[in-house]
Short mmCIF file of C-alpha atoms in Angstrom, two decimals:
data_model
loop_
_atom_site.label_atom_id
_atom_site.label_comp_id
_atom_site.label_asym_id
_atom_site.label_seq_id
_atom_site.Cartn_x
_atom_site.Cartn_y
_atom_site.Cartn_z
CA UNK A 1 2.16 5.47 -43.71
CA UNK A 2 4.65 3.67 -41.71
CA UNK A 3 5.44 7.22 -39.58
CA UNK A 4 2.07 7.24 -38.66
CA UNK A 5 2.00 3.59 -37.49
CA UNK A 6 5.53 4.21 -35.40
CA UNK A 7 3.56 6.98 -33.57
CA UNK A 8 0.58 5.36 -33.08
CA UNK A 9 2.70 2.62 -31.39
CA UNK A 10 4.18 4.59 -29.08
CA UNK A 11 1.04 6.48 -28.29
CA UNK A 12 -0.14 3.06 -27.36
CA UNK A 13 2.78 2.20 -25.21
CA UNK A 14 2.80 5.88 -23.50
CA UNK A 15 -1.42 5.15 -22.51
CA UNK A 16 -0.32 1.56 -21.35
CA UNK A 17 2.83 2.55 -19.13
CA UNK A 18 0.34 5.44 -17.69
CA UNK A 19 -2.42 3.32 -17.25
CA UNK A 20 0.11 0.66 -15.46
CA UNK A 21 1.62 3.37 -13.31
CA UNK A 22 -1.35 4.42 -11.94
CA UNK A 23 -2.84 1.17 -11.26
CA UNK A 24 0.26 0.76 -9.15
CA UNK A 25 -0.24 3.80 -7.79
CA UNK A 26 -3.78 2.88 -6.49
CA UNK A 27 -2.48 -0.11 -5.17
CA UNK A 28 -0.52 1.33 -3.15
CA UNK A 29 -2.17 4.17 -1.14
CA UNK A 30 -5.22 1.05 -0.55
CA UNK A 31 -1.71 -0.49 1.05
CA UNK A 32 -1.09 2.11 3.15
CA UNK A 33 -4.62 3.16 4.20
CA UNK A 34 -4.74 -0.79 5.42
CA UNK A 35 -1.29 -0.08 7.16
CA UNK A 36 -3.11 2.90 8.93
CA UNK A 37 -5.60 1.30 9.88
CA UNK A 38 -4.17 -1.79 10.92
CA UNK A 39 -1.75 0.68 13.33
CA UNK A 40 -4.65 2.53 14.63
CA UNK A 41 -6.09 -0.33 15.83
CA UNK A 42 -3.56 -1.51 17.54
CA UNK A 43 -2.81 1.07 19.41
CA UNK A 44 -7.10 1.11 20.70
CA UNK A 45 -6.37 -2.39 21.97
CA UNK A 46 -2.93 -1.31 23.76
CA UNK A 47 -4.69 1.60 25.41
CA UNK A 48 -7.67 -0.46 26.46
CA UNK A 49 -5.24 -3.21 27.75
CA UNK A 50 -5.77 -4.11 31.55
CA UNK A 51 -1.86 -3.99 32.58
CA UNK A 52 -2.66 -5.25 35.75
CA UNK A 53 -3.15 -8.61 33.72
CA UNK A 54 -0.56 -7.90 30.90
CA UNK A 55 1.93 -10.86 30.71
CA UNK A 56 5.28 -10.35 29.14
CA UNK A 57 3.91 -12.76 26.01
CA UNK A 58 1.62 -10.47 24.99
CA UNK A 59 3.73 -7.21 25.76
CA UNK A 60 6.26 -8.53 23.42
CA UNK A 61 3.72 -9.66 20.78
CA UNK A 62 2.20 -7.04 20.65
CA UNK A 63 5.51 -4.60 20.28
CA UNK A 64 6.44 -6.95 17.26
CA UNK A 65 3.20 -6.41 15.69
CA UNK A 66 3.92 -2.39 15.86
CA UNK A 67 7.14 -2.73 14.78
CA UNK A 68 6.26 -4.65 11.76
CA UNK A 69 3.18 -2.40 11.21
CA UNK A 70 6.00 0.46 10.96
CA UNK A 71 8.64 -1.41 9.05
CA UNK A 72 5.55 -2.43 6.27
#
């Protein structure tokens, strides 16, 4: 009796850490689907950009915000 509780308990565990993994999993390709997203946008706003109006300020903002889209 107690050998059959023992390996019900770690059947339990093994479906928890599995179900936990994936979760995790799932959390993070939603992550980086936002990431991708996120970059593709910003590079439609930096083709659209009228340079003949571009001020340094928002040449260097917007090359942090690429750089931290990359980094995350």
């Amino acid at each position: 009796k107690t050998d059959y509780r023992k390996k019900m308990f770690t059947w339990a565990r093994f479906l928890w850490l599995t179900l936990l993994l994936n979760k995790l999993i799932r959390i993070r390709v939603h992550a980086e689907i936002v990431f991708l997203v996120a970059i593709v946008a910003v590079s439609r706003k930096i083709i659209i950009l009228d340079y003949k109006k571009l001020t340094p300020n928002l040449l260097f903002g917007m090359a942090a915000i690429i750089v931290a889209l990359g980094i995350g």
